[in-house]
Amino acid sequence: MLADTLAAIRAADPVAIAEARAFQDRLTKPRGSLGMLEDVAVRLAGAAGVCPPPLPAPAALAIFAADHGVHAAGVTPWPQEVTVQMVANFLAGGAVANAFAAQAGVTVTVVDVGVAADLPDAPALVKRKVGYGTADLSRGPAMTVDQAVRAMEAGIAVARDLVAGGARCLITGDMGIANTTASAALISVFTGADPAEVTGRGTGIDDETYERKVGIVREALRVNGLDAGPLGSSASEALRALAAVGGFEHAALAGFILGGAAARVPVLLDGVIAGAAALVAAALDPSALDHCVAGHRSAEPGHAAALARLGLRPLVDLELRLGEGTGALLAHPVLCAAVRVMHEVATFDSAGVTEKPV
């Protein structure tokens, strides 16, 4: 499934990009006056291969949930069972992501890809468990390469199912206590940044825990042989790094991104966990990024490093650090507005409005 998905991904269409840019310049507004909204609409035209691009609605949020063995290293004060409890909260509609999704008219699907417990059936729960949490990444690989690929294919399958069900925009969500530690490790590997530069305070930790967290990320890179220099460009190296220091939800999100790209459906990225996953997806096929939009910039320092490496500009910056897909959900109406301009705003010719002299 992974190989077929990668084979189906196409880069942005340069003809559609040129047409969209020229079309933007004919709309009844000063050229460039909508700033980044013009750029993102042009980007979606290139990704879809048509101008104007399809409206990115309806949208579907997928929250991939998993646990992390590194939790035992004391990187967060939150107990691991909070992952299970928050999954139940999502399914009951009581989380911030549910509130933001309702505001934006976005469906919510929760995917168990690696929660360390058996979850009861629920209408909005998809069970694609690869394992009961990862191993401790600071003592060796968090998962095997086979497990990483299986988790990626779980994400691909979810993307395919949501698109087949009518979704025209996919939104990334995540849940997993200690997953910012794995994110920092992945971002450090794929960007070459020092762990201290990309490790944040996650759900809110004191100075002592933060120093421990940075040390754990360093140790994870050392024991897994990922501290010797820049990561190579081969797919096998990217998969090995993902398996060594990633989480099941990171792998599933990477597959989710690739699945959206293969379907030519825009993928709206959330925060630092999604940023780490996007680095993996881009390492496997850089063209996948043509189909991604950064919903927001997280307050986690690693997210800024990930966005810089990916070359993505966030639509909003509200100093969020919650995860769950919350920042991307807030950005979805902005994304829709950017595309709606191309569908509904008149051109100078059609409206009989005189253009500014060249």
mmCIF file of N, CA and C in Angstrom, residues 7-86:
data_model
loop_
_atom_site.group_PDB
_atom_site.id
_atom_site.type_symbol
_atom_site.label_atom_id
_atom_site.label_comp_id
_atom_site.label_asym_id
_atom_site.label_seq_id
_atom_site.Cartn_x
_atom_site.Cartn_y
_atom_site.Cartn_z
ATOM 1 N N ALA A 7 3.688 5.976 -5.503
ATOM 2 C CA ALA A 7 3.680 6.004 -6.966
ATOM 3 C C ALA A 7 2.570 6.893 -7.512
ATOM 4 N N ALA A 8 1.520 7.089 -6.724
ATOM 5 C CA ALA A 8 0.370 7.879 -7.193
ATOM 6 C C ALA A 8 0.527 9.373 -6.958
ATOM 7 N N ILE A 9 1.502 9.778 -6.176
ATOM 8 C CA ILE A 9 1.661 11.200 -5.839
ATOM 9 C C ILE A 9 2.233 11.965 -7.029
ATOM 10 N N ARG A 10 1.649 13.087 -7.327
ATOM 11 C CA ARG A 10 2.111 13.943 -8.418
ATOM 12 C C ARG A 10 2.475 15.320 -7.871
ATOM 13 N N ALA A 11 3.490 15.906 -8.445
ATOM 14 C CA ALA A 11 3.894 17.258 -8.051
ATOM 15 C C ALA A 11 2.860 18.268 -8.526
ATOM 16 N N ALA A 12 2.929 19.456 -7.980
ATOM 17 C CA ALA A 12 2.026 20.530 -8.386
ATOM 18 C C ALA A 12 2.143 20.791 -9.879
ATOM 19 N N ASP A 13 1.013 21.110 -10.513
ATOM 20 C CA ASP A 13 0.947 21.367 -11.949
ATOM 21 C C ASP A 13 1.374 22.816 -12.227
ATOM 22 N N PRO A 14 2.506 23.025 -12.912
ATOM 23 C CA PRO A 14 2.966 24.400 -13.152
ATOM 24 C C PRO A 14 2.021 25.211 -14.020
ATOM 25 N N VAL A 15 1.296 24.543 -14.927
ATOM 26 C CA VAL A 15 0.346 25.260 -15.786
ATOM 27 C C VAL A 15 -0.807 25.801 -14.947
ATOM 28 N N ALA A 16 -1.330 24.973 -14.041
ATOM 29 C CA ALA A 16 -2.418 25.424 -13.170
ATOM 30 C C ALA A 16 -1.955 26.541 -12.246
ATOM 31 N N ILE A 17 -0.715 26.460 -11.783
ATOM 32 C CA ILE A 17 -0.166 27.521 -10.935
ATOM 33 C C ILE A 17 -0.112 28.843 -11.697
ATOM 34 N N ALA A 18 0.377 28.802 -12.937
ATOM 35 C CA ALA A 18 0.471 30.020 -13.740
ATOM 36 C C ALA A 18 -0.914 30.590 -14.029
ATOM 37 N N GLU A 19 -1.865 29.709 -14.342
ATOM 38 C CA GLU A 19 -3.225 30.168 -14.613
ATOM 39 C C GLU A 19 -3.848 30.807 -13.372
ATOM 40 N N ALA A 20 -3.608 30.195 -12.228
ATOM 41 C CA ALA A 20 -4.175 30.727 -10.990
ATOM 42 C C ALA A 20 -3.567 32.078 -10.634
ATOM 43 N N ARG A 21 -2.277 32.221 -10.830
ATOM 44 C CA ARG A 21 -1.626 33.497 -10.532
ATOM 45 C C ARG A 21 -2.156 34.589 -11.455
ATOM 46 N N ALA A 22 -2.306 34.263 -12.737
ATOM 47 C CA ALA A 22 -2.837 35.250 -13.687
ATOM 48 C C ALA A 22 -4.295 35.588 -13.361
ATOM 49 N N PHE A 23 -5.056 34.581 -12.953
ATOM 50 C CA PHE A 23 -6.461 34.798 -12.604
ATOM 51 C C PHE A 23 -6.580 35.700 -11.381
ATOM 52 N N GLN A 24 -5.724 35.472 -10.394
ATOM 53 C CA GLN A 24 -5.718 36.345 -9.213
ATOM 54 C C GLN A 24 -5.518 37.800 -9.610
ATOM 55 N N ASP A 25 -4.674 38.037 -10.573
ATOM 56 C CA ASP A 25 -4.372 39.408 -10.991
ATOM 57 C C ASP A 25 -5.524 40.059 -11.748
ATOM 58 N N ARG A 26 -6.497 39.258 -12.221
ATOM 59 C CA ARG A 26 -7.643 39.821 -12.950
ATOM 60 C C ARG A 26 -8.844 40.080 -12.040
ATOM 61 N N LEU A 27 -8.771 39.647 -10.789
ATOM 62 C CA LEU A 27 -9.901 39.826 -9.883
ATOM 63 C C LEU A 27 -10.001 41.286 -9.431
ATOM 64 N N THR A 28 -11.207 41.694 -9.031
ATOM 65 C CA THR A 28 -11.459 43.098 -8.689
ATOM 66 C C THR A 28 -10.884 43.442 -7.311
ATOM 67 N N LYS A 29 -9.608 43.601 -7.288
ATOM 68 C CA LYS A 29 -8.835 43.972 -6.097
ATOM 69 C C LYS A 29 -7.448 44.363 -6.576
ATOM 70 N N PRO A 30 -6.745 45.158 -5.835
ATOM 71 C CA PRO A 30 -5.357 45.445 -6.213
ATOM 72 C C PRO A 30 -4.527 44.163 -6.199
ATOM 73 N N ARG A 31 -3.636 44.044 -7.120
ATOM 74 C CA ARG A 31 -2.797 42.845 -7.195
ATOM 75 C C ARG A 31 -2.017 42.658 -5.895
ATOM 76 N N GLY A 32 -2.085 41.441 -5.383
ATOM 77 C CA GLY A 32 -1.351 41.116 -4.169
ATOM 78 C C GLY A 32 -1.985 41.598 -2.894
ATOM 79 N N SER A 33 -3.175 42.205 -2.994
ATOM 80 C CA SER A 33 -3.772 42.826 -1.809
ATOM 81 C C SER A 33 -4.267 41.803 -0.780
ATOM 82 N N LEU A 34 -4.466 40.571 -1.197
ATOM 83 C CA LEU A 34 -4.878 39.539 -0.255
ATOM 84 C C LEU A 34 -3.682 38.755 0.288
ATOM 85 N N GLY A 35 -2.507 39.233 -0.036
ATOM 86 C CA GLY A 35 -1.302 38.681 0.563
ATOM 87 C C GLY A 35 -1.188 37.180 0.459
ATOM 88 N N MET A 36 -1.001 36.542 1.606
ATOM 89 C CA MET A 36 -0.768 35.113 1.656
ATOM 90 C C MET A 36 -1.975 34.302 1.198
ATOM 91 N N LEU A 37 -3.176 34.879 1.287
ATOM 92 C CA LEU A 37 -4.353 34.163 0.818
ATOM 93 C C LEU A 37 -4.274 33.887 -0.680
ATOM 94 N N GLU A 38 -3.696 34.806 -1.417
ATOM 95 C CA GLU A 38 -3.513 34.572 -2.848
ATOM 96 C C GLU A 38 -2.543 33.420 -3.070
ATOM 97 N N ASP A 39 -1.474 33.411 -2.303
ATOM 98 C CA ASP A 39 -0.459 32.364 -2.462
ATOM 99 C C ASP A 39 -1.033 30.986 -2.163
ATOM 100 N N VAL A 40 -1.831 30.886 -1.103
ATOM 101 C CA VAL A 40 -2.351 29.574 -0.737
ATOM 102 C C VAL A 40 -3.390 29.095 -1.740
ATOM 103 N N ALA A 41 -4.168 29.999 -2.309
ATOM 104 C CA ALA A 41 -5.135 29.607 -3.335
ATOM 105 C C ALA A 41 -4.416 29.121 -4.588
ATOM 106 N N VAL A 42 -3.358 29.810 -4.950
ATOM 107 C CA VAL A 42 -2.550 29.378 -6.094
ATOM 108 C C VAL A 42 -1.927 28.010 -5.806
ATOM 109 N N ARG A 43 -1.478 27.833 -4.573
ATOM 110 C CA ARG A 43 -0.884 26.545 -4.184
ATOM 111 C C ARG A 43 -1.881 25.395 -4.343
ATOM 112 N N LEU A 44 -3.123 25.637 -3.913
ATOM 113 C CA LEU A 44 -4.128 24.585 -4.025
ATOM 114 C C LEU A 44 -4.497 24.318 -5.486
ATOM 115 N N ALA A 45 -4.452 25.348 -6.323
ATOM 116 C CA ALA A 45 -4.696 25.134 -7.752
ATOM 117 C C ALA A 45 -3.620 24.229 -8.339
ATOM 118 N N GLY A 46 -2.378 24.488 -7.993
ATOM 119 C CA GLY A 46 -1.302 23.640 -8.486
ATOM 120 C C GLY A 46 -1.439 22.215 -8.003
ATOM 121 N N ALA A 47 -1.831 22.052 -6.743
ATOM 122 C CA ALA A 47 -1.980 20.711 -6.185
ATOM 123 C C ALA A 47 -3.104 19.949 -6.874
ATOM 124 N N ALA A 48 -4.221 20.630 -7.129
ATOM 125 C CA ALA A 48 -5.365 19.980 -7.766
ATOM 126 C C ALA A 48 -5.194 19.844 -9.267
ATOM 127 N N GLY A 49 -4.317 20.669 -9.838
ATOM 128 C CA GLY A 49 -4.107 20.640 -11.278
ATOM 129 C C GLY A 49 -5.211 21.320 -12.054
ATOM 130 N N VAL A 50 -5.934 22.249 -11.405
ATOM 131 C CA VAL A 50 -7.027 22.944 -12.072
ATOM 132 C C VAL A 50 -7.190 24.321 -11.449
ATOM 133 N N CYS A 51 -7.633 25.287 -12.262
ATOM 134 C CA CYS A 51 -7.884 26.645 -11.790
ATOM 135 C C CYS A 51 -9.307 27.034 -12.160
ATOM 136 N N PRO A 52 -10.096 27.510 -11.199
ATOM 137 C CA PRO A 52 -9.776 27.619 -9.778
ATOM 138 C C PRO A 52 -9.785 26.255 -9.102
ATOM 139 N N PRO A 53 -9.114 26.114 -7.971
ATOM 140 C CA PRO A 53 -9.088 24.821 -7.294
ATOM 141 C C PRO A 53 -10.433 24.508 -6.659
ATOM 142 N N PRO A 54 -10.722 23.238 -6.413
ATOM 143 C CA PRO A 54 -11.968 22.884 -5.715
ATOM 144 C C PRO A 54 -11.984 23.472 -4.306
ATOM 145 N N LEU A 55 -13.165 23.804 -3.817
ATOM 146 C CA LEU A 55 -13.272 24.260 -2.437
ATOM 147 C C LEU A 55 -12.835 23.133 -1.495
ATOM 148 N N PRO A 56 -12.010 23.439 -0.498
ATOM 149 C CA PRO A 56 -11.529 22.399 0.420
ATOM 150 C C PRO A 56 -12.553 22.066 1.499
ATOM 151 N N ALA A 57 -13.742 21.723 1.057
ATOM 152 C CA ALA A 57 -14.842 21.396 1.979
ATOM 153 C C ALA A 57 -15.779 20.426 1.265
ATOM 154 N N PRO A 58 -16.360 19.478 1.988
ATOM 155 C CA PRO A 58 -16.243 19.305 3.442
ATOM 156 C C PRO A 58 -14.865 18.792 3.852
ATOM 157 N N ALA A 59 -14.530 19.058 5.100
ATOM 158 C CA ALA A 59 -13.240 18.626 5.640
ATOM 159 C C ALA A 59 -13.450 17.574 6.712
ATOM 160 N N ALA A 60 -12.417 16.755 6.897
ATOM 161 C CA ALA A 60 -12.472 15.693 7.899
ATOM 162 C C ALA A 60 -11.202 15.728 8.738
ATOM 163 N N LEU A 61 -11.383 15.751 10.046
ATOM 164 C CA LEU A 61 -10.265 15.675 10.984
ATOM 165 C C LEU A 61 -10.079 14.229 11.418
ATOM 166 N N ALA A 62 -8.853 13.741 11.360
ATOM 167 C CA ALA A 62 -8.512 12.426 11.888
ATOM 168 C C ALA A 62 -7.531 12.614 13.037
ATOM 169 N N ILE A 63 -7.926 12.178 14.229
ATOM 170 C CA ILE A 63 -7.066 12.264 15.411
ATOM 171 C C ILE A 63 -6.443 10.893 15.635
ATOM 172 N N PHE A 64 -5.144 10.783 15.389
ATOM 173 C CA PHE A 64 -4.434 9.516 15.566
ATOM 174 C C PHE A 64 -3.892 9.456 16.991
ATOM 175 N N ALA A 65 -4.261 8.408 17.714
ATOM 176 C CA ALA A 65 -3.910 8.287 19.124
ATOM 177 C C ALA A 65 -2.966 7.113 19.348
ATOM 178 N N ALA A 66 -1.961 7.346 20.189
ATOM 179 C CA ALA A 66 -0.994 6.286 20.508
ATOM 180 C C ALA A 66 -0.244 6.653 21.780
ATOM 181 N N ASP A 67 0.340 5.646 22.411
ATOM 182 C CA ASP A 67 1.152 5.857 23.606
ATOM 183 C C ASP A 67 2.628 5.652 23.304
ATOM 184 N N HIS A 68 3.470 6.103 24.247
ATOM 185 C CA HIS A 68 4.918 6.154 24.040
ATOM 186 C C HIS A 68 5.662 5.561 25.225
ATOM 187 N N GLY A 69 6.566 4.631 24.922
ATOM 188 C CA GLY A 69 7.367 4.017 25.965
ATOM 189 C C GLY A 69 8.272 4.991 26.679
ATOM 190 N N VAL A 70 8.644 6.071 26.001
ATOM 191 C CA VAL A 70 9.532 7.062 26.618
ATOM 192 C C VAL A 70 8.853 7.762 27.788
ATOM 193 N N HIS A 71 7.564 7.603 27.939
ATOM 194 C CA HIS A 71 6.869 8.172 29.090
ATOM 195 C C HIS A 71 7.513 7.720 30.392
ATOM 196 N N ALA A 72 8.020 6.487 30.419
ATOM 197 C CA ALA A 72 8.635 5.947 31.634
ATOM 198 C C ALA A 72 9.900 6.690 32.032
ATOM 199 N N ALA A 73 10.472 7.477 31.128
ATOM 200 C CA ALA A 73 11.700 8.221 31.424
ATOM 201 C C ALA A 73 11.429 9.522 32.169
ATOM 202 N N GLY A 74 10.167 9.821 32.438
ATOM 203 C CA GLY A 74 9.846 11.012 33.210
ATOM 204 C C GLY A 74 9.893 12.305 32.439
ATOM 205 N N VAL A 75 9.450 12.287 31.182
ATOM 206 C CA VAL A 75 9.504 13.490 30.348
ATOM 207 C C VAL A 75 8.256 14.355 30.486
ATOM 208 N N THR A 76 7.256 13.873 31.221
ATOM 209 C CA THR A 76 6.032 14.633 31.416
ATOM 210 C C THR A 76 5.398 14.227 32.742
ATOM 211 N N PRO A 77 4.754 15.167 33.418
ATOM 212 C CA PRO A 77 4.073 14.817 34.669
ATOM 213 C C PRO A 77 2.708 14.174 34.442
ATOM 214 N N TRP A 78 2.202 14.202 33.221
ATOM 215 C CA TRP A 78 0.886 13.652 32.949
ATOM 216 C C TRP A 78 0.944 12.123 32.917
ATOM 217 N N PRO A 79 0.031 11.432 33.582
ATOM 218 C CA PRO A 79 0.026 9.965 33.545
ATOM 219 C C PRO A 79 -0.365 9.444 32.167
ATOM 220 N N GLN A 80 0.142 8.270 31.826
ATOM 221 C CA GLN A 80 -0.087 7.735 30.490
ATOM 222 C C GLN A 80 -1.558 7.446 30.218
ATOM 223 N N GLU A 81 -2.314 7.126 31.246
ATOM 224 C CA GLU A 81 -3.724 6.787 31.022
ATOM 225 C C GLU A 81 -4.541 7.969 30.503
ATOM 226 N N VAL A 82 -3.965 9.156 30.516
ATOM 227 C CA VAL A 82 -4.678 10.312 29.963
ATOM 228 C C VAL A 82 -4.944 10.118 28.468
ATOM 229 N N THR A 83 -4.073 9.379 27.769
ATOM 230 C CA THR A 83 -4.315 9.125 26.354
ATOM 231 C C THR A 83 -5.656 8.423 26.168
ATOM 232 N N VAL A 84 -5.888 7.350 26.918
ATOM 233 C CA VAL A 84 -7.160 6.625 26.840
ATOM 234 C C VAL A 84 -8.320 7.539 27.228
ATOM 235 N N GLN A 85 -8.132 8.293 28.275
ATOM 236 C CA GLN A 85 -9.197 9.162 28.761
ATOM 237 C C GLN A 85 -9.550 10.243 27.742
ATOM 238 N N MET A 86 -8.526 10.784 27.080
ATOM 239 C CA MET A 86 -8.807 11.812 26.072
ATOM 240 C C MET A 86 -9.453 11.222 24.828
#
